[in-house]
PDB file of C-alpha atoms and ligand atoms in Angstrom:
ATOM      1  CA  MET A   1     -71.557  21.850 -75.587  1.00 47.00           C
ATOM      2  CA  THR A   2     -71.689  25.605 -75.210  1.00 49.00           C
ATOM      3  CA  GLN A   3     -68.223  26.601 -76.402  1.00 50.00           C
ATOM      4  CA  ASP A   4     -67.318  27.566 -79.962  1.00 51.00           C
ATOM      5  CA  LEU A   5     -65.186  24.685 -81.243  1.00 46.00           C
ATOM      6  CA  THR A   6     -63.456  26.899 -83.798  1.00 47.00           C
ATOM      7  CA  GLN A   7     -62.048  28.937 -80.891  1.00 67.00           C
ATOM      8  CA  THR A   8     -61.561  26.234 -78.304  1.00 89.00           C
ATOM      9  CA  ARG A   9     -58.928  23.550 -78.424  1.00 97.00           C
ATOM     10  CA  THR A  10     -60.326  20.243 -77.274  1.00 98.00           C
ATOM     11  CA  ALA A  11     -58.470  17.504 -75.435  1.00 98.00           C
ATOM     12  CA  VAL A  12     -59.714  14.002 -74.726  1.00 98.00           C
ATOM     13  CA  VAL A  13     -58.195  12.113 -71.809  1.00 98.00           C
ATOM     14  CA  THR A  14     -58.962   8.432 -71.253  1.00 98.00           C
ATOM     15  CA  GLY A  15     -58.680   6.927 -67.806  1.00 98.00           C
ATOM     16  CA  ALA A  16     -59.495  10.397 -66.490  1.00 98.00           C
ATOM     17  CA  SER A  17     -61.133   9.125 -63.296  1.00 98.00           C
ATOM     18  CA  SER A  18     -57.891   8.926 -61.320  1.00 97.00           C
ATOM     19  CA  GLY A  19     -54.121   9.204 -61.229  1.00 97.00           C
ATOM     20  CA  ILE A  20     -52.226  10.446 -64.276  1.00 98.00           C
ATOM     21  CA  GLY A  21     -55.445  10.782 -66.289  1.00 98.00           C
ATOM     22  CA  ALA A  22     -57.190  13.060 -63.793  1.00 98.00           C
ATOM     23  CA  ALA A  23     -54.032  15.100 -63.285  1.00 98.00           C
ATOM     24  CA  SER A  24     -53.591  15.448 -67.055  1.00 98.00           C
ATOM     25  CA  ALA A  25     -57.178  16.643 -67.456  1.00 98.00           C
ATOM     26  CA  ARG A  26     -56.509  19.327 -64.824  1.00 98.00           C
ATOM     27  CA  ALA A  27     -53.190  20.326 -66.397  1.00 98.00           C
ATOM     28  CA  LEU A  28     -54.663  20.615 -69.893  1.00 98.00           C
ATOM     29  CA  ALA A  29     -57.642  22.607 -68.609  1.00 98.00           C
ATOM     30  CA  ALA A  30     -55.170  24.976 -66.951  1.00 98.00           C
ATOM     31  CA  GLN A  31     -53.614  25.434 -70.398  1.00 97.00           C
ATOM     32  CA  GLY A  32     -56.984  26.499 -71.791  1.00 97.00           C
ATOM     33  CA  PHE A  33     -58.149  23.249 -73.337  1.00 98.00           C
ATOM     34  CA  ARG A  34     -61.753  22.152 -73.162  1.00 98.00           C
ATOM     35  CA  VAL A  35     -61.158  18.715 -71.692  1.00 98.00           C
ATOM     36  CA  VAL A  36     -63.354  15.711 -72.339  1.00 98.00           C
ATOM     37  CA  CYS A  37     -62.834  13.381 -69.395  1.00 98.00           C
ATOM     38  CA  ALA A  38     -63.447   9.790 -70.444  1.00 98.00           C
ATOM     39  CA  ALA A  39     -63.576   6.816 -68.084  1.00 98.00           C
ATOM     40  CA  ARG A  40     -65.931   4.145 -66.838  1.00 98.00           C
ATOM     41  CA  ARG A  41     -66.577   5.698 -63.428  1.00 98.00           C
ATOM     42  CA  THR A  42     -69.170   8.355 -64.206  1.00 98.00           C
ATOM     43  CA  ASP A  43     -69.311   9.899 -60.719  1.00 98.00           C
ATOM     44  CA  ARG A  44     -65.617  10.621 -60.692  1.00 98.00           C
ATOM     45  CA  ILE A  45     -65.381  12.135 -64.148  1.00 98.00           C
ATOM     46  CA  GLU A  46     -68.504  14.236 -63.619  1.00 98.00           C
ATOM     47  CA  GLU A  47     -66.929  15.681 -60.490  1.00 98.00           C
ATOM     48  CA  LEU A  48     -63.666  16.333 -62.313  1.00 98.00           C
ATOM     49  CA  ALA A  49     -65.386  17.865 -65.327  1.00 98.00           C
ATOM     50  CA  ALA A  50     -67.338  20.205 -63.050  1.00 98.00           C
ATOM     51  CA  GLU A  51     -64.094  21.216 -61.325  1.00 98.00           C
ATOM     52  CA  ILE A  52     -62.236  22.049 -64.539  1.00 98.00           C
ATOM     53  CA  GLY A  53     -65.107  23.269 -66.691  1.00 98.00           C
ATOM     54  CA  GLY A  54     -64.832  20.258 -68.971  1.00 98.00           C
ATOM     55  CA  GLU A  55     -67.121  17.500 -70.075  1.00 98.00           C
ATOM     56  CA  ALA A  56     -67.577  13.953 -68.795  1.00 98.00           C
ATOM     57  CA  VAL A  57     -68.190  11.078 -71.186  1.00 98.00           C
ATOM     58  CA  THR A  58     -68.594   7.662 -69.637  1.00 98.00           C
ATOM     59  CA  CYS A  59     -66.526   5.307 -71.721  1.00 98.00           C
ATOM     60  CA  ASP A  60     -65.163   1.772 -71.591  1.00 98.00           C
ATOM     61  CA  ILE A  61     -62.257   1.728 -74.031  1.00 98.00           C
ATOM     62  CA  ASN A  62     -62.714  -1.998 -74.519  1.00 98.00           C
ATOM     63  CA  ASP A  63     -66.262  -1.600 -75.765  1.00 98.00           C
ATOM     64  CA  ALA A  64     -66.629  -0.565 -79.411  1.00 98.00           C
ATOM     65  CA  ASP A  65     -70.065   1.051 -78.951  1.00 98.00           C
ATOM     66  CA  SER A  66     -68.869   3.007 -75.958  1.00 98.00           C
ATOM     67  CA  VAL A  67     -65.831   4.287 -77.868  1.00 98.00           C
ATOM     68  CA  ALA A  68     -68.024   5.157 -80.861  1.00 98.00           C
ATOM     69  CA  ALA A  69     -70.213   7.242 -78.519  1.00 98.00           C
ATOM     70  CA  LEU A  70     -67.104   9.042 -77.258  1.00 98.00           C
ATOM     71  CA  ALA A  71     -66.062   9.819 -80.829  1.00 98.00           C
ATOM     72  CA  ALA A  72     -69.563  11.075 -81.633  1.00 98.00           C
ATOM     73  CA  ALA A  73     -69.320  13.506 -78.708  1.00 98.00           C
ATOM     74  CA  VAL A  74     -66.036  14.955 -79.992  1.00 98.00           C
ATOM     75  CA  PRO A  75     -66.227  16.082 -83.629  1.00 97.00           C
ATOM     76  CA  VAL A  76     -62.963  18.007 -83.372  1.00 98.00           C
ATOM     77  CA  CYS A  77     -60.068  16.895 -81.185  1.00 98.00           C
ATOM     78  CA  HIS A  78     -56.694  18.611 -80.861  1.00 98.00           C
ATOM     79  CA  VAL A  79     -55.151  16.447 -78.169  1.00 98.00           C
ATOM     80  CA  LEU A  80     -55.826  12.818 -77.370  1.00 99.00           C
ATOM     81  CA  VAL A  81     -54.220  11.448 -74.228  1.00 99.00           C
ATOM     82  CA  ASN A  82     -54.438   7.666 -74.339  1.00 98.00           C
ATOM     83  CA  ASN A  83     -53.863   7.192 -70.656  1.00 98.00           C
ATOM     84  CA  ALA A  84     -56.145   4.321 -69.625  1.00 97.00           C
ATOM     85  CA  GLY A  85     -54.127   1.256 -68.727  1.00 97.00           C
ATOM     86  CA  GLY A  86     -52.805  -0.777 -65.872  1.00 97.00           C
ATOM     87  CA  ALA A  87     -51.046  -3.836 -64.553  1.00 97.00           C
ATOM     88  CA  VAL A  88     -52.316  -6.914 -62.779  1.00 97.00           C
ATOM     89  CA  GLY A  89     -50.100  -9.418 -61.074  1.00 96.00           C
ATOM     90  CA  VAL A  90     -46.369  -9.998 -60.727  1.00 96.00           C
ATOM     91  CA  ASP A  91     -46.285 -13.630 -61.783  1.00 96.00           C
ATOM     92  CA  ARG A  92     -43.281 -15.176 -63.453  1.00 98.00           C
ATOM     93  CA  VAL A  93     -43.861 -16.210 -67.056  1.00 98.00           C
ATOM     94  CA  GLU A  94     -43.817 -19.844 -65.950  1.00 98.00           C
ATOM     95  CA  ASP A  95     -46.808 -19.308 -63.674  1.00 96.00           C
ATOM     96  CA  ALA A  96     -48.549 -16.489 -65.481  1.00 96.00           C
ATOM     97  CA  ASP A  97     -52.305 -16.234 -65.478  1.00 96.00           C
ATOM     98  CA  LEU A  98     -53.103 -15.697 -69.145  1.00 97.00           C
ATOM     99  CA  ASP A  99     -56.389 -14.007 -68.282  1.00 97.00           C
ATOM    100  CA  ASP A 100     -54.339 -11.322 -66.531  1.00 97.00           C
ATOM    101  CA  TRP A 101     -52.163 -11.002 -69.619  1.00 98.00           C
ATOM    102  CA  ARG A 102     -55.249 -10.734 -71.834  1.00 98.00           C
ATOM    103  CA  TRP A 103     -56.679  -7.998 -69.583  1.00 98.00           C
ATOM    104  CA  MET A 104     -53.400  -6.063 -69.772  1.00 98.00           C
ATOM    105  CA  TYR A 105     -53.185  -6.370 -73.543  1.00 98.00           C
ATOM    106  CA  ASP A 106     -56.814  -5.311 -73.878  1.00 98.00           C
ATOM    107  CA  VAL A 107     -56.601  -2.252 -71.679  1.00 98.00           C
ATOM    108  CA  ASN A 108     -53.083  -1.045 -72.514  1.00 98.00           C
ATOM    109  CA  VAL A 109     -52.930  -1.847 -76.222  1.00 98.00           C
ATOM    110  CA  LEU A 110     -56.221  -2.730 -77.896  1.00 98.00           C
ATOM    111  CA  GLY A 111     -58.129  -0.040 -75.997  1.00 98.00           C
ATOM    112  CA  LEU A 112     -55.558   2.550 -77.038  1.00 98.00           C
ATOM    113  CA  VAL A 113     -55.830   1.454 -80.660  1.00 98.00           C
ATOM    114  CA  ARG A 114     -59.644   1.393 -80.540  1.00 98.00           C
ATOM    115  CA  VAL A 115     -59.839   4.952 -79.185  1.00 98.00           C
ATOM    116  CA  THR A 116     -57.213   6.179 -81.643  1.00 99.00           C
ATOM    117  CA  GLN A 117     -59.047   4.657 -84.598  1.00 98.00           C
ATOM    118  CA  ALA A 118     -62.333   6.203 -83.492  1.00 98.00           C
ATOM    119  CA  LEU A 119     -60.888   9.667 -82.889  1.00 98.00           C
ATOM    120  CA  LEU A 120     -58.631   9.949 -85.944  1.00 98.00           C
ATOM    121  CA  PRO A 121     -61.297  11.755 -87.997  1.00 98.00           C
ATOM    122  CA  ALA A 122     -61.714  14.313 -85.186  1.00 98.00           C
ATOM    123  CA  LEU A 123     -57.946  14.659 -84.839  1.00 98.00           C
ATOM    124  CA  ARG A 124     -57.646  15.265 -88.582  1.00 98.00           C
ATOM    125  CA  ALA A 125     -60.498  17.773 -88.413  1.00 98.00           C
ATOM    126  CA  SER A 126     -58.494  19.881 -85.948  1.00 98.00           C
ATOM    127  CA  GLY A 127     -55.808  20.507 -88.555  1.00 98.00           C
ATOM    128  CA  ASP A 128     -53.152  20.303 -85.845  1.00 98.00           C
ATOM    129  CA  ALA A 129     -53.318  17.410 -83.418  1.00 98.00           C
ATOM    130  CA  VAL A 130     -51.187  15.640 -80.840  1.00 98.00           C
ATOM    131  CA  ILE A 131     -51.700  12.088 -79.640  1.00 98.00           C
ATOM    132  CA  VAL A 132     -50.008  11.356 -76.331  1.00 99.00           C
ATOM    133  CA  ASN A 133     -49.790   7.660 -75.567  1.00 98.00           C
ATOM    134  CA  VAL A 134     -48.980   6.969 -71.959  1.00 98.00           C
ATOM    135  CA  GLY A 135     -46.432   4.175 -72.109  1.00 98.00           C
ATOM    136  CA  SER A 136     -44.031   3.257 -69.350  1.00 98.00           C
ATOM    137  CA  THR A 137     -40.440   2.535 -68.558  1.00 98.00           C
ATOM    138  CA  ALA A 138     -41.893  -1.004 -68.575  1.00 98.00           C
ATOM    139  CA  GLY A 139     -41.851  -0.480 -72.342  1.00 98.00           C
ATOM    140  CA  ARG A 140     -38.072   0.034 -72.155  1.00 98.00           C
ATOM    141  CA  TRP A 141     -36.865  -2.736 -69.884  1.00 96.00           C
ATOM    142  CA  ALA A 142     -37.793  -6.152 -68.554  1.00 97.00           C
ATOM    143  CA  TYR A 143     -38.032  -7.185 -64.933  1.00 96.00           C
ATOM    144  CA  GLU A 144     -38.846 -10.463 -63.233  1.00 96.00           C
ATOM    145  CA  GLY A 145     -42.583 -10.917 -62.694  1.00 96.00           C
ATOM    146  CA  GLY A 146     -43.403  -8.098 -65.052  1.00 97.00           C
ATOM    147  CA  ALA A 147     -43.661  -9.704 -68.477  1.00 98.00           C
ATOM    148  CA  GLY A 148     -47.421  -9.393 -68.913  1.00 98.00           C
ATOM    149  CA  TYR A 149     -47.196  -5.658 -68.294  1.00 98.00           C
ATOM    150  CA  THR A 150     -43.814  -4.995 -69.905  1.00 98.00           C
ATOM    151  CA  ALA A 151     -44.900  -6.828 -73.067  1.00 98.00           C
ATOM    152  CA  ALA A 152     -48.035  -4.665 -73.282  1.00 98.00           C
ATOM    153  CA  LYS A 153     -46.117  -1.440 -72.691  1.00 98.00           C
ATOM    154  CA  HIS A 154     -43.489  -2.442 -75.262  1.00 98.00           C
ATOM    155  CA  ALA A 155     -46.448  -2.775 -77.620  1.00 98.00           C
ATOM    156  CA  VAL A 156     -47.550   0.779 -76.786  1.00 98.00           C
ATOM    157  CA  LYS A 157     -44.089   1.989 -77.772  1.00 98.00           C
ATOM    158  CA  VAL A 158     -44.190   0.125 -81.083  1.00 98.00           C
ATOM    159  CA  VAL A 159     -47.766   1.154 -81.892  1.00 98.00           C
ATOM    160  CA  SER A 160     -46.719   4.763 -81.278  1.00 98.00           C
ATOM    161  CA  GLU A 161     -43.710   4.419 -83.598  1.00 98.00           C
ATOM    162  CA  THR A 162     -45.837   2.771 -86.270  1.00 98.00           C
ATOM    163  CA  LEU A 163     -48.537   5.426 -86.105  1.00 98.00           C
ATOM    164  CA  ARG A 164     -45.860   8.109 -86.509  1.00 98.00           C
ATOM    165  CA  LEU A 165     -44.709   6.412 -89.701  1.00 98.00           C
ATOM    166  CA  GLU A 166     -48.193   5.831 -91.046  1.00 98.00           C
ATOM    167  CA  LEU A 167     -49.431   9.366 -90.336  1.00 98.00           C
ATOM    168  CA  ASN A 168     -46.311  11.099 -91.641  1.00 98.00           C
ATOM    169  CA  GLY A 169     -47.400  14.015 -93.807  1.00 98.00           C
ATOM    170  CA  GLU A 170     -50.554  14.596 -91.789  1.00 98.00           C
ATOM    171  CA  PRO A 171     -50.812  17.325 -89.134  1.00 98.00           C
ATOM    172  CA  ILE A 172     -50.824  14.815 -86.305  1.00 98.00           C
ATOM    173  CA  ARG A 173     -47.926  14.319 -83.917  1.00 98.00           C
ATOM    174  CA  ILE A 174     -47.493  11.180 -81.843  1.00 98.00           C
ATOM    175  CA  CYS A 175     -45.701  11.181 -78.519  1.00 98.00           C
ATOM    176  CA  GLU A 176     -45.159   8.354 -76.105  1.00 98.00           C
ATOM    177  CA  VAL A 177     -44.721   9.607 -72.560  1.00 98.00           C
ATOM    178  CA  ALA A 178     -43.088   6.798 -70.593  1.00 98.00           C
ATOM    179  CA  PRO A 179     -43.138   7.222 -66.801  1.00 98.00           C
ATOM    180  CA  GLY A 180     -41.141   5.143 -64.367  1.00 97.00           C
ATOM    181  CA  MET A 181     -42.088   4.942 -60.699  1.00 97.00           C
ATOM    182  CA  VAL A 182     -45.186   7.056 -60.104  1.00 97.00           C
ATOM    183  CA  ARG A 183     -47.011   6.863 -56.800  1.00 95.00           C
ATOM    184  CA  THR A 184     -50.710   7.064 -57.572  1.00 94.00           C
ATOM    185  CA  ASP A 185     -53.730   5.959 -55.554  1.00 89.00           C
ATOM    186  CA  GLU A 186     -54.496   2.957 -57.680  1.00 94.00           C
ATOM    187  CA  PHE A 187     -51.704   1.601 -59.933  1.00 95.00           C
ATOM    188  CA  ALA A 188     -49.880  -0.615 -57.425  1.00 94.00           C
ATOM    189  CA  LEU A 189     -53.060  -1.390 -55.495  1.00 95.00           C
ATOM    190  CA  VAL A 190     -54.711  -2.779 -58.632  1.00 94.00           C
ATOM    191  CA  ARG A 191     -51.574  -4.680 -59.530  1.00 96.00           C
ATOM    192  CA  PHE A 192     -51.512  -6.401 -56.147  1.00 95.00           C
ATOM    193  CA  GLY A 193     -55.237  -7.138 -56.105  1.00 95.00           C
ATOM    194  CA  GLY A 194     -55.993  -4.569 -53.407  1.00 96.00           C
ATOM    195  CA  ASP A 195     -53.188  -5.660 -51.035  1.00 96.00           C
ATOM    196  CA  ARG A 196     -52.209  -2.319 -49.496  1.00 96.00           C
ATOM    197  CA  GLU A 197     -49.064  -3.670 -47.801  1.00 96.00           C
ATOM    198  CA  LYS A 198     -47.629  -5.032 -51.048  1.00 96.00           C
ATOM    199  CA  ALA A 199     -48.622  -1.872 -52.908  1.00 95.00           C
ATOM    200  CA  ASP A 200     -46.897   0.345 -50.344  1.00 95.00           C
ATOM    201  CA  ALA A 201     -43.757  -1.831 -50.435  1.00 95.00           C
ATOM    202  CA  VAL A 202     -43.191  -0.784 -54.070  1.00 94.00           C
ATOM    203  CA  TYR A 203     -42.385   2.740 -52.875  1.00 95.00           C
ATOM    204  CA  ALA A 204     -40.801   1.883 -49.509  1.00 95.00           C
ATOM    205  CA  GLY A 205     -37.841   4.103 -48.711  1.00 96.00           C
ATOM    206  CA  VAL A 206     -37.894   5.793 -52.113  1.00 96.00           C
ATOM    207  CA  ASP A 207     -37.245   9.488 -51.762  1.00 93.00           C
ATOM    208  CA  GLN A 208     -40.057  11.157 -53.702  1.00 96.00           C
ATOM    209  CA  PRO A 209     -41.493   8.817 -56.320  1.00 97.00           C
ATOM    210  CA  LEU A 210     -43.072  10.818 -59.137  1.00 97.00           C
ATOM    211  CA  LEU A 211     -46.589  12.082 -58.573  1.00 98.00           C
ATOM    212  CA  ALA A 212     -49.365  12.002 -61.156  1.00 98.00           C
ATOM    213  CA  GLU A 213     -48.966  15.787 -61.404  1.00 98.00           C
ATOM    214  CA  ASP A 214     -45.339  15.420 -62.500  1.00 98.00           C
ATOM    215  CA  VAL A 215     -46.361  13.232 -65.437  1.00 98.00           C
ATOM    216  CA  ALA A 216     -49.330  15.469 -66.227  1.00 98.00           C
ATOM    217  CA  ASP A 217     -46.938  18.403 -66.393  1.00 98.00           C
ATOM    218  CA  ALA A 218     -44.872  16.529 -68.995  1.00 98.00           C
ATOM    219  CA  ILE A 219     -47.996  15.604 -70.979  1.00 98.00           C
ATOM    220  CA  SER A 220     -49.195  19.186 -70.925  1.00 98.00           C
ATOM    221  CA  TRP A 221     -45.762  20.382 -72.090  1.00 98.00           C
ATOM    222  CA  VAL A 222     -45.776  17.902 -74.984  1.00 98.00           C
ATOM    223  CA  ALA A 223     -49.281  19.005 -75.982  1.00 98.00           C
ATOM    224  CA  THR A 224     -48.376  22.682 -76.048  1.00 97.00           C
ATOM    225  CA  ARG A 225     -45.224  22.666 -78.205  1.00 98.00           C
ATOM    226  CA  PRO A 226     -45.417  24.622 -81.457  1.00 98.00           C
ATOM    227  CA  SER A 227     -47.022  22.666 -84.315  1.00 97.00           C
ATOM    228  CA  HIS A 228     -43.749  21.802 -86.050  1.00 97.00           C
ATOM    229  CA  VAL A 229     -42.136  20.405 -82.872  1.00 98.00           C
ATOM    230  CA  ASP A 230     -42.687  16.696 -82.414  1.00 98.00           C
ATOM    231  CA  ILE A 231     -41.619  15.100 -79.141  1.00 98.00           C
ATOM    232  CA  ASP A 232     -41.372  11.435 -80.095  1.00 98.00           C
ATOM    233  CA  GLU A 233     -40.697  10.006 -76.665  1.00 98.00           C
ATOM    234  CA  LEU A 234     -40.372  11.370 -73.171  1.00 98.00           C
ATOM    235  CA  VAL A 235     -39.064   9.068 -70.440  1.00 98.00           C
ATOM    236  CA  ILE A 236     -39.710  10.474 -66.977  1.00 98.00           C
ATOM    237  CA  LYS A 237     -38.536   8.893 -63.701  1.00 98.00           C
ATOM    238  CA  PRO A 238     -37.925   9.996 -60.141  1.00 98.00           C
ATOM    239  CA  ARG A 239     -34.327  10.959 -59.406  1.00 97.00           C
ATOM    240  CA  ALA A 240     -34.063   7.914 -57.130  1.00 98.00           C
ATOM    241  CA  GLN A 241     -34.742   5.513 -60.016  1.00 97.00           C
ATOM    242  CA  ALA A 242     -31.929   4.854 -62.461  1.00 97.00           C
ATOM    243  CA  ALA A 243     -33.304   1.581 -63.854  1.00 95.00           C
ATOM    244  CA  ALA A 244     -35.797  -1.139 -63.032  1.00 91.00           C
ATOM    245  CA  HIS A 245     -33.351  -2.802 -60.660  1.00 89.00           C
ATOM    246  CA  LYS A 246     -31.584   0.355 -59.558  1.00 96.00           C
ATOM    247  CA  VAL A 247     -33.864   2.268 -57.202  1.00 97.00           C
ATOM    248  CA  HIS A 248     -32.229   4.107 -54.312  1.00 98.00           C
ATOM    249  CA  ARG A 249     -34.017   3.336 -51.042  1.00 97.00           C
ATOM    250  CA  SER A 250     -33.102   4.786 -47.670  1.00 94.00           C
TER     251      SER A 250
HETATM  252  C1  8X3 B 301     -45.103   1.597 -64.143  1.00 94.42           C
HETATM  253  C2  8X3 B 301     -43.639   1.378 -64.108  1.00 94.42           C
HETATM  254  O1  8X3 B 301     -41.803  -0.070 -63.045  1.00 94.42           O
HETATM  255  O2  8X3 B 301     -44.056  -0.466 -62.265  1.00 94.42           O
HETATM  256  O3  8X3 B 301     -45.579   1.880 -65.436  1.00 94.42           O
HETATM  257  O4  8X3 B 301     -43.388  -1.198 -64.449  1.00 94.42           O
HETATM  258  S1  8X3 B 301     -43.233  -0.172 -63.434  1.00 94.42           S
END
């Protein structure tokens, strides 16, 4: 750590190895933040950190020791982007694999809470902090086959609201950025267990799904508002998507 932390604003991004996380790390670095890129895949975050002049910290958000090590590496944190998350499966509730549900609750909710708990002292130490929780339009609406994921993302929304209440009076803002259809390298592929055809079908005929960079731009905007301006929630979708069941396809 060579930079003077009193002069440099530090951002931590979880899930920084790909997609919205990697794009957010780049966008925040472009805004002058020293970005700590946290994820499990060391090679990827080391490459990203080298590109943006940041720092890579290998971290599994579902492992308490790993998260404690992340917190130890970041004594002062101005922006925390809780981005790590994901979906697996599109089973109906009737047939749902509860291990998939447990994985989704762990990674989308408990991991976010674990990282937030660990970094709150560093966020307080900044004197002016923003937590951006990456939720989803899946935290706004239900769709068939989506309950394991939509339930977890609804939880992200409620955890964000609760934190805002509990931290009222402290110099910490909480924003939930909730993207709709975003075409990233991995989200749909992971959801469909690596089935490229099914993953591609999600975006078939959709004129310009959002890109990770579009969401990163929103996250960077939220993180750079003046201290007294709190953006509670920001829902961002492609123009072609009006609702879960209303996606224009050509
Ligand atoms: C992703 C949005 O529609 O696939 O967070 O649930 S959706």
